[in-house]
GROMACS .gro file of N, CA and C in nm:
model
  396
    1UNK      N    1 -15.796   6.315  -8.243
    1UNK     CA    2 -15.963   6.313  -8.247
    1UNK      C    3 -15.955   6.462  -8.198
    2UNK      N    4 -16.112   6.438  -8.221
    2UNK     CA    5 -16.224   6.560  -8.248
    2UNK      C    6 -16.220   6.630  -8.125
    3UNK      N    7 -16.229   6.758  -8.116
    3UNK     CA    8 -16.270   6.817  -7.976
    3UNK      C    9 -16.364   6.866  -7.976
    4UNK      N   10 -16.383   6.769  -7.851
    4UNK     CA   11 -16.530   6.854  -7.825
    4UNK      C   12 -16.581   6.949  -7.728
    5UNK      N   13 -16.768   6.965  -7.814
    5UNK     CA   14 -16.753   7.142  -7.749
    5UNK      C   15 -16.855   7.102  -7.619
    6UNK      N   16 -16.916   7.155  -7.569
    6UNK     CA   17 -17.037   7.160  -7.445
    6UNK      C   18 -17.122   7.185  -7.511
    7UNK      N   19 -17.284   7.220  -7.483
    7UNK     CA   20 -17.420   7.189  -7.539
    7UNK      C   21 -17.457   7.348  -7.535
    8UNK      N   22 -17.405   7.391  -7.493
    8UNK     CA   23 -17.358   7.579  -7.428
    8UNK      C   24 -17.301   7.672  -7.538
    9UNK      N   25 -17.150   7.540  -7.561
    9UNK     CA   26 -17.062   7.639  -7.703
    9UNK      C   27 -17.154   7.614  -7.772
   10UNK      N   28 -17.235   7.481  -7.854
   10UNK     CA   29 -17.290   7.475  -7.988
   10UNK      C   30 -17.400   7.527  -8.024
   11UNK      N   31 -17.489   7.602  -7.898
   11UNK     CA   32 -17.623   7.711  -7.853
   11UNK      C   33 -17.544   7.807  -7.999
   12UNK      N   34 -17.412   7.881  -7.853
   12UNK     CA   35 -17.386   7.963  -7.868
   12UNK      C   36 -17.389   8.025  -8.048
   13UNK      N   37 -17.285   7.945  -8.097
   13UNK     CA   38 -17.236   7.901  -8.231
   13UNK      C   39 -17.401   7.922  -8.294
   14UNK      N   40 -17.426   7.825  -8.270
   14UNK     CA   41 -17.547   7.806  -8.402
   14UNK      C   42 -17.640   7.981  -8.379
   15UNK      N   43 -17.638   7.970  -8.236
   15UNK     CA   44 -17.728   8.166  -8.173
   15UNK      C   45 -17.618   8.242  -8.343
   16UNK      N   46 -17.522   8.281  -8.250
   16UNK     CA   47 -17.389   8.378  -8.369
   16UNK      C   48 -17.440   8.379  -8.467
   17UNK      N   49 -17.476   8.254  -8.521
   17UNK     CA   50 -17.518   8.217  -8.756
   17UNK      C   51 -17.658   8.253  -8.729
   18UNK      N   52 -17.726   8.221  -8.656
   18UNK     CA   53 -17.829   8.233  -8.738
   18UNK      C   54 -17.903   8.465  -8.675
   19UNK      N   55 -17.817   8.523  -8.609
   19UNK     CA   56 -17.872   8.679  -8.488
   19UNK      C   57 -17.840   8.708  -8.642
   20UNK      N   58 -17.672   8.655  -8.691
   20UNK     CA   59 -17.666   8.787  -8.841
   20UNK      C   60 -17.734   8.793  -8.904
   21UNK      N   61 -17.799   8.617  -8.962
   21UNK     CA   62 -17.886   8.658  -9.026
   21UNK      C   63 -18.025   8.739  -8.992
   22UNK      N   64 -18.038   8.691  -8.863
   22UNK     CA   65 -18.156   8.789  -8.855
   22UNK      C   66 -18.129   8.891  -8.854
   23UNK      N   67 -18.037   8.980  -8.832
   23UNK     CA   68 -18.012   9.112  -8.817
   23UNK      C   69 -18.004   9.155  -8.940
   24UNK      N   70 -17.932   9.081  -9.001
   24UNK     CA   71 -17.907   9.137  -9.169
   24UNK      C   72 -17.997   9.124  -9.255
   25UNK      N   73 -18.172   9.058  -9.229
   25UNK     CA   74 -18.294   9.006  -9.311
   25UNK      C   75 -18.355   9.117  -9.247
   26UNK      N   76 -18.426   9.099  -9.063
   26UNK     CA   77 -18.562   9.154  -9.063
   26UNK      C   78 -18.556   9.282  -8.978
   27UNK      N   79 -18.451   9.305  -8.946
   27UNK     CA   80 -18.442   9.401  -8.805
   27UNK      C   81 -18.385   9.575  -8.889
   28UNK      N   82 -18.485   9.599  -8.949
   28UNK     CA   83 -18.507   9.760  -9.054
   28UNK      C   84 -18.456   9.854  -8.968
   29UNK      N   85 -18.444   9.890  -8.861
   29UNK     CA   86 -18.385   9.986  -8.809
   29UNK      C   87 -18.314  10.045  -8.840
   30UNK      N   88 -18.248  10.184  -8.843
   30UNK     CA   89 -18.206  10.254  -8.921
   30UNK      C   90 -18.069  10.300  -8.879
   31UNK      N   91 -18.091  10.255  -8.670
   31UNK     CA   92 -18.004  10.284  -8.593
   31UNK      C   93 -17.810  10.227  -8.636
   32UNK      N   94 -17.929  10.072  -8.687
   32UNK     CA   95 -17.856  10.008  -8.671
   32UNK      C   96 -17.747   9.990  -8.799
   33UNK      N   97 -17.595   9.972  -8.811
   33UNK     CA   98 -17.574   9.988  -8.907
   33UNK      C   99 -17.549   9.835  -8.991
   34UNK      N  100 -17.411   9.923  -9.059
   34UNK     CA  101 -17.334   9.713  -9.061
   34UNK      C  102 -17.269   9.639  -8.934
   35UNK      N  103 -17.354   9.579  -8.882
   35UNK     CA  104 -17.315   9.542  -8.772
   35UNK      C  105 -17.276   9.415  -8.803
   36UNK      N  106 -17.153   9.310  -8.646
   36UNK     CA  107 -17.075   9.174  -8.739
   36UNK      C  108 -17.143   9.130  -8.598
   37UNK      N  109 -17.186   8.981  -8.582
   37UNK     CA  110 -17.130   8.978  -8.428
   37UNK      C  111 -17.028   8.887  -8.411
   38UNK      N  112 -16.971   8.892  -8.342
   38UNK     CA  113 -16.805   8.835  -8.321
   38UNK      C  114 -16.861   8.733  -8.203
   39UNK      N  115 -16.891   8.709  -8.106
   39UNK     CA  116 -16.980   8.583  -8.089
   39UNK      C  117 -17.100   8.537  -7.936
   40UNK      N  118 -17.134   8.517  -7.971
   40UNK     CA  119 -17.218   8.454  -7.840
   40UNK      C  120 -17.167   8.370  -7.722
   41UNK      N  121 -17.221   8.435  -7.625
   41UNK     CA  122 -17.150   8.380  -7.479
   41UNK      C  123 -17.286   8.345  -7.407
   42UNK      N  124 -17.244   8.199  -7.417
   42UNK     CA  125 -17.439   8.181  -7.337
   42UNK      C  126 -17.435   8.117  -7.199
   43UNK      N  127 -17.453   8.100  -7.101
   43UNK     CA  128 -17.459   8.089  -6.935
   43UNK      C  129 -17.485   7.936  -7.005
   44UNK      N  130 -17.431   7.889  -6.855
   44UNK     CA  131 -17.447   7.757  -6.856
   44UNK      C  132 -17.582   7.663  -6.816
   45UNK      N  133 -17.692   7.771  -6.753
   45UNK     CA  134 -17.838   7.726  -6.776
   45UNK      C  135 -17.918   7.775  -6.843
   46UNK      N  136 -17.898   7.864  -6.983
   46UNK     CA  137 -17.922   7.864  -7.082
   46UNK      C  138 -18.018   8.014  -7.074
   47UNK      N  139 -17.975   8.050  -7.000
   47UNK     CA  140 -18.119   8.191  -6.966
   47UNK      C  141 -18.091   8.296  -7.029
   48UNK      N  142 -17.892   8.306  -7.018
   48UNK     CA  143 -17.857   8.437  -7.078
   48UNK      C  144 -17.773   8.426  -7.105
   49UNK      N  145 -17.777   8.522  -7.248
   49UNK     CA  146 -17.684   8.490  -7.367
   49UNK      C  147 -17.656   8.682  -7.407
   50UNK      N  148 -17.425   8.691  -7.410
   50UNK     CA  149 -17.389   8.776  -7.426
   50UNK      C  150 -17.368   8.769  -7.544
   51UNK      N  151 -17.450   8.885  -7.626
   51UNK     CA  152 -17.389   8.873  -7.797
   51UNK      C  153 -17.289   9.029  -7.796
   52UNK      N  154 -17.135   8.948  -7.877
   52UNK     CA  155 -17.059   9.035  -7.921
   52UNK      C  156 -17.084   9.152  -7.972
   53UNK      N  157 -17.103   9.266  -8.022
   53UNK     CA  158 -17.047   9.302  -8.227
   53UNK      C  159 -16.972   9.326  -8.189
   54UNK      N  160 -16.910   9.417  -8.322
   54UNK     CA  161 -16.852   9.528  -8.371
   54UNK      C  162 -16.969   9.599  -8.479
   55UNK      N  163 -16.951   9.689  -8.507
   55UNK     CA  164 -16.971   9.782  -8.632
   55UNK      C  165 -16.843   9.867  -8.708
   56UNK      N  166 -16.957   9.815  -8.822
   56UNK     CA  167 -16.828   9.798  -8.964
   56UNK      C  168 -16.844   9.942  -9.044
   57UNK      N  169 -16.717  10.003  -9.054
   57UNK     CA  170 -16.737  10.180  -9.108
   57UNK      C  171 -16.749  10.279  -8.973
   58UNK      N  172 -16.846  10.340  -8.932
   58UNK     CA  173 -16.828  10.408  -8.789
   58UNK      C  174 -16.798  10.415  -8.705
   59UNK      N  175 -16.740  10.326  -8.706
   59UNK     CA  176 -16.755  10.323  -8.526
   59UNK      C  177 -16.664  10.447  -8.404
   60UNK      N  178 -16.790  10.492  -8.458
   60UNK     CA  179 -16.755  10.663  -8.338
   60UNK      C  180 -16.872  10.585  -8.221
   61UNK      N  181 -16.787  10.645  -8.105
   61UNK     CA  182 -16.888  10.550  -7.979
   61UNK      C  183 -17.018  10.592  -8.006
   62UNK      N  184 -17.120  10.741  -8.000
   62UNK     CA  185 -17.240  10.760  -8.043
   62UNK      C  186 -17.246  10.658  -8.139
   63UNK      N  187 -17.149  10.599  -8.299
   63UNK     CA  188 -17.299  10.491  -8.351
   63UNK      C  189 -17.258  10.395  -8.287
   64UNK      N  190 -17.225  10.323  -8.200
   64UNK     CA  191 -17.126  10.201  -8.126
   64UNK      C  192 -17.271  10.213  -8.020
   65UNK      N  193 -17.313  10.336  -7.930
   65UNK     CA  194 -17.445  10.364  -7.832
   65UNK      C  195 -17.529  10.292  -7.889
   66UNK      N  196 -17.572  10.434  -8.053
   66UNK     CA  197 -17.716  10.373  -8.126
   66UNK      C  198 -17.677  10.220  -8.117
   67UNK      N  199 -17.642  10.127  -8.206
   67UNK     CA  200 -17.660  10.058  -8.243
   67UNK      C  201 -17.672   9.977  -8.131
   68UNK      N  202 -17.558   9.965  -8.061
   68UNK     CA  203 -17.672   9.910  -7.899
   68UNK      C  204 -17.746   9.963  -7.850
   69UNK      N  205 -17.851  10.030  -7.867
   69UNK     CA  206 -17.906  10.054  -7.802
   69UNK      C  207 -18.054  10.021  -7.911
   70UNK      N  208 -18.048   9.987  -8.009
   70UNK     CA  209 -18.141   9.947  -8.146
   70UNK      C  210 -18.134   9.811  -8.078
   71UNK      N  211 -17.960   9.725  -8.058
   71UNK     CA  212 -18.045   9.558  -8.096
   71UNK      C  213 -18.038   9.570  -7.942
   72UNK      N  214 -18.062   9.652  -7.810
   72UNK     CA  215 -18.115   9.548  -7.735
   72UNK      C  216 -18.260   9.604  -7.707
   73UNK      N  217 -18.299   9.731  -7.750
   73UNK     CA  218 -18.455   9.669  -7.842
   73UNK      C  219 -18.490   9.644  -7.897
   74UNK      N  220 -18.408   9.550  -7.964
   74UNK     CA  221 -18.492   9.491  -8.069
   74UNK      C  222 -18.457   9.372  -8.043
   75UNK      N  223 -18.430   9.342  -7.902
   75UNK     CA  224 -18.350   9.091  -7.780
   75UNK      C  225 -18.497   9.070  -7.850
   76UNK      N  226 -18.597   9.140  -7.816
   76UNK     CA  227 -18.746   8.996  -7.784
   76UNK      C  228 -18.806   8.959  -7.893
   77UNK      N  229 -18.742   9.052  -8.021
   77UNK     CA  230 -18.785   9.062  -8.105
   77UNK      C  231 -18.703   8.962  -8.174
   78UNK      N  232 -18.628   8.972  -8.112
   78UNK     CA  233 -18.515   8.913  -8.237
   78UNK      C  234 -18.482   8.707  -8.180
   79UNK      N  235 -18.559   8.754  -8.013
   79UNK     CA  236 -18.531   8.637  -7.913
   79UNK      C  237 -18.705   8.533  -7.948
   80UNK      N  238 -18.763   8.600  -8.038
   80UNK     CA  239 -18.907   8.549  -8.114
   80UNK      C  240 -18.867   8.427  -8.214
   81UNK      N  241 -18.785   8.514  -8.295
   81UNK     CA  242 -18.723   8.511  -8.441
   81UNK      C  243 -18.611   8.295  -8.418
   82UNK      N  244 -18.481   8.371  -8.281
   82UNK     CA  245 -18.443   8.274  -8.298
   82UNK      C  246 -18.557   8.172  -8.231
   83UNK      N  247 -18.671   8.136  -8.157
   83UNK     CA  248 -18.747   8.007  -8.033
   83UNK      C  249 -18.789   7.935  -8.174
   84UNK      N  250 -18.832   8.003  -8.300
   84UNK     CA  251 -18.911   7.992  -8.399
   84UNK      C  252 -18.785   7.852  -8.490
   85UNK      N  253 -18.706   7.988  -8.563
   85UNK     CA  254 -18.562   7.956  -8.572
   85UNK      C  255 -18.481   7.833  -8.546
   86UNK      N  256 -18.421   7.820  -8.463
   86UNK     CA  257 -18.333   7.729  -8.347
   86UNK      C  258 -18.437   7.640  -8.254
   87UNK      N  259 -18.596   7.589  -8.239
   87UNK     CA  260 -18.691   7.522  -8.265
   87UNK      C  261 -18.580   7.454  -8.110
   88UNK      N  262 -18.588   7.555  -7.986
   88UNK     CA  263 -18.553   7.533  -7.872
   88UNK      C  264 -18.736   7.541  -7.737
   89UNK      N  265 -18.683   7.517  -7.684
   89UNK     CA  266 -18.751   7.486  -7.540
   89UNK      C  267 -18.780   7.691  -7.451
   90UNK      N  268 -18.645   7.688  -7.423
   90UNK     CA  269 -18.616   7.751  -7.379
   90UNK      C  270 -18.531   7.864  -7.475
   91UNK      N  271 -18.538   7.961  -7.468
   91UNK     CA  272 -18.442   8.104  -7.587
   91UNK      C  273 -18.396   8.193  -7.469
   92UNK      N  274 -18.238   8.223  -7.428
   92UNK     CA  275 -18.167   8.275  -7.325
   92UNK      C  276 -18.208   8.424  -7.375
   93UNK      N  277 -18.241   8.501  -7.276
   93UNK     CA  278 -18.253   8.667  -7.275
   93UNK      C  279 -18.136   8.661  -7.396
   94UNK      N  280 -18.053   8.770  -7.450
   94UNK     CA  281 -17.980   8.823  -7.489
   94UNK      C  282 -17.972   9.033  -7.468
   95UNK      N  283 -17.811   9.030  -7.419
   95UNK     CA  284 -17.771   9.099  -7.387
   95UNK      C  285 -17.641   9.145  -7.465
   96UNK      N  286 -17.657   9.295  -7.587
   96UNK     CA  287 -17.612   9.251  -7.701
   96UNK      C  288 -17.445   9.306  -7.675
   97UNK      N  289 -17.340   9.370  -7.631
   97UNK     CA  290 -17.191   9.391  -7.556
   97UNK      C  291 -17.113   9.461  -7.715
   98UNK      N  292 -17.096   9.557  -7.701
   98UNK     CA  293 -17.004   9.558  -7.844
   98UNK      C  294 -16.819   9.507  -7.760
   99UNK      N  295 -16.741   9.475  -7.870
   99UNK     CA  296 -16.612   9.345  -7.840
   99UNK      C  297 -16.525   9.465  -7.949
  100UNK      N  298 -16.436   9.541  -7.866
  100UNK     CA  299 -16.381   9.580  -7.832
  100UNK      C  300 -16.226   9.472  -7.874
  101UNK      N  301 -16.241   9.412  -7.933
  101UNK     CA  302 -16.117   9.348  -7.945
  101UNK      C  303 -16.030   9.313  -8.105
  102UNK      N  304 -16.116   9.346  -8.108
  102UNK     CA  305 -16.096   9.360  -8.301
  102UNK      C  306 -16.036   9.506  -8.296
  103UNK      N  307 -16.098   9.678  -8.292
  103UNK     CA  308 -16.034   9.772  -8.272
  103UNK      C  309 -15.910   9.770  -8.186
  104UNK      N  310 -15.881   9.704  -8.079
  104UNK     CA  311 -15.755   9.690  -8.024
  104UNK      C  312 -15.685   9.538  -8.075
  105UNK      N  313 -15.708   9.518  -8.168
  105UNK     CA  314 -15.577   9.476  -8.205
  105UNK      C  315 -15.538   9.548  -8.341
  106UNK      N  316 -15.594   9.631  -8.415
  106UNK     CA  317 -15.587   9.715  -8.536
  106UNK      C  318 -15.441   9.816  -8.541
  107UNK      N  319 -15.479   9.861  -8.349
  107UNK     CA  320 -15.426   9.972  -8.267
  107UNK      C  321 -15.285   9.843  -8.285
  108UNK      N  322 -15.291   9.810  -8.193
  108UNK     CA  323 -15.166   9.710  -8.157
  108UNK      C  324 -15.042   9.656  -8.265
  109UNK      N  325 -15.146   9.626  -8.411
  109UNK     CA  326 -15.126   9.571  -8.520
  109UNK      C  327 -14.975   9.707  -8.559
  110UNK      N  328 -15.060   9.830  -8.543
  110UNK     CA  329 -15.027   9.924  -8.611
  110UNK      C  330 -14.934   9.968  -8.555
  111UNK      N  331 -14.942   9.949  -8.407
  111UNK     CA  332 -14.840   9.959  -8.313
  111UNK      C  333 -14.710   9.895  -8.380
  112UNK      N  334 -14.727   9.790  -8.341
  112UNK     CA  335 -14.598   9.724  -8.420
  112UNK      C  336 -14.568   9.767  -8.596
  113UNK      N  337 -14.649   9.766  -8.651
  113UNK     CA  338 -14.596   9.846  -8.816
  113UNK      C  339 -14.492   9.913  -8.744
  114UNK      N  340 -14.534  10.059  -8.703
  114UNK     CA  341 -14.440  10.177  -8.685
  114UNK      C  342 -14.378  10.105  -8.594
  115UNK      N  343 -14.365  10.039  -8.460
  115UNK     CA  344 -14.208   9.918  -8.432
  115UNK      C  345 -14.128   9.904  -8.517
  116UNK      N  346 -14.134   9.815  -8.621
  116UNK     CA  347 -14.054   9.728  -8.777
  116UNK      C  348 -14.034   9.890  -8.830
  117UNK      N  349 -14.114  10.007  -8.910
  117UNK     CA  350 -14.038  10.084  -8.974
  117UNK      C  351 -13.932  10.155  -8.932
  118UNK      N  352 -13.990  10.195  -8.765
  118UNK     CA  353 -13.813  10.224  -8.718
  118UNK      C  354 -13.710  10.213  -8.662
  119UNK      N  355 -13.708  10.052  -8.660
  119UNK     CA  356 -13.609  10.005  -8.633
  119UNK      C  357 -13.556   9.944  -8.736
  120UNK      N  358 -13.621  10.007  -8.907
  120UNK     CA  359 -13.590   9.944  -9.009
  120UNK      C  360 -13.511  10.052  -9.042
  121UNK      N  361 -13.533  10.204  -9.029
  121UNK     CA  362 -13.492  10.327  -9.023
  121UNK      C  363 -13.343  10.385  -8.951
  122UNK      N  364 -13.358  10.262  -8.771
  122UNK     CA  365 -13.187  10.302  -8.721
  122UNK      C  366 -13.096  10.204  -8.804
  123UNK      N  367 -13.164  10.087  -8.810
  123UNK     CA  368 -13.063   9.972  -8.876
  123UNK      C  369 -13.009  10.019  -9.064
  124UNK      N  370 -13.122  10.099  -9.106
  124UNK     CA  371 -13.042  10.181  -9.228
  124UNK      C  372 -12.946  10.342  -9.182
  125UNK      N  373 -12.978  10.395  -9.111
  125UNK     CA  374 -12.906  10.522  -9.029
  125UNK      C  375 -12.748  10.448  -9.010
  126UNK      N  376 -12.795  10.314  -8.900
  126UNK     CA  377 -12.683  10.278  -8.844
  126UNK      C  378 -12.554  10.254  -8.972
  127UNK      N  379 -12.623  10.169  -9.052
  127UNK     CA  380 -12.577  10.073  -9.151
  127UNK      C  381 -12.429  10.220  -9.242
  128UNK      N  382 -12.498  10.292  -9.306
  128UNK     CA  383 -12.469  10.438  -9.382
  128UNK      C  384 -12.363  10.495  -9.253
  129UNK      N  385 -12.378  10.461  -9.123
  129UNK     CA  386 -12.300  10.531  -9.087
  129UNK      C  387 -12.155  10.415  -9.092
  130UNK      N  388 -12.129  10.360  -9.108
  130UNK     CA  389 -12.059  10.226  -9.032
  130UNK      C  390 -11.983  10.288  -9.198
  131UNK      N  391 -12.063  10.209  -9.302
  131UNK     CA  392 -11.968  10.235  -9.459
  131UNK      C  393 -11.917  10.392  -9.477
  132UNK      N  394 -11.931  10.478  -9.426
  132UNK     CA  395 -11.888  10.630  -9.396
  132UNK      C  396 -11.702  10.584  -9.359
   0.00000   0.00000   0.00000
């Protein structure tokens, strides 16, 4: 049986697709780097939407803050274009937030790889000690 999605989830998914295209095509601010929208969380009353982004390439805190500042200042512009493309009666207020889950996942992956490599090293040294 197909999974049922609520209206807010469907609107969030469509907003994610539309915003990705709008940012790529319409936002000309040089402070906005390569931005990826990872999720859009829409409130139940459709009044507010949290837009989670990651910045590809240069992930320095300064670059992230500049991108967030530029996107939050362009929020009303993006909201206007969203209203036209999505044909919603009321378009949620956009609030951009940095999504740390991607960088956290990369960090955890590196830790796991390092632990596995150390285990292999210890296993190899233990096997060579038992052979002698």
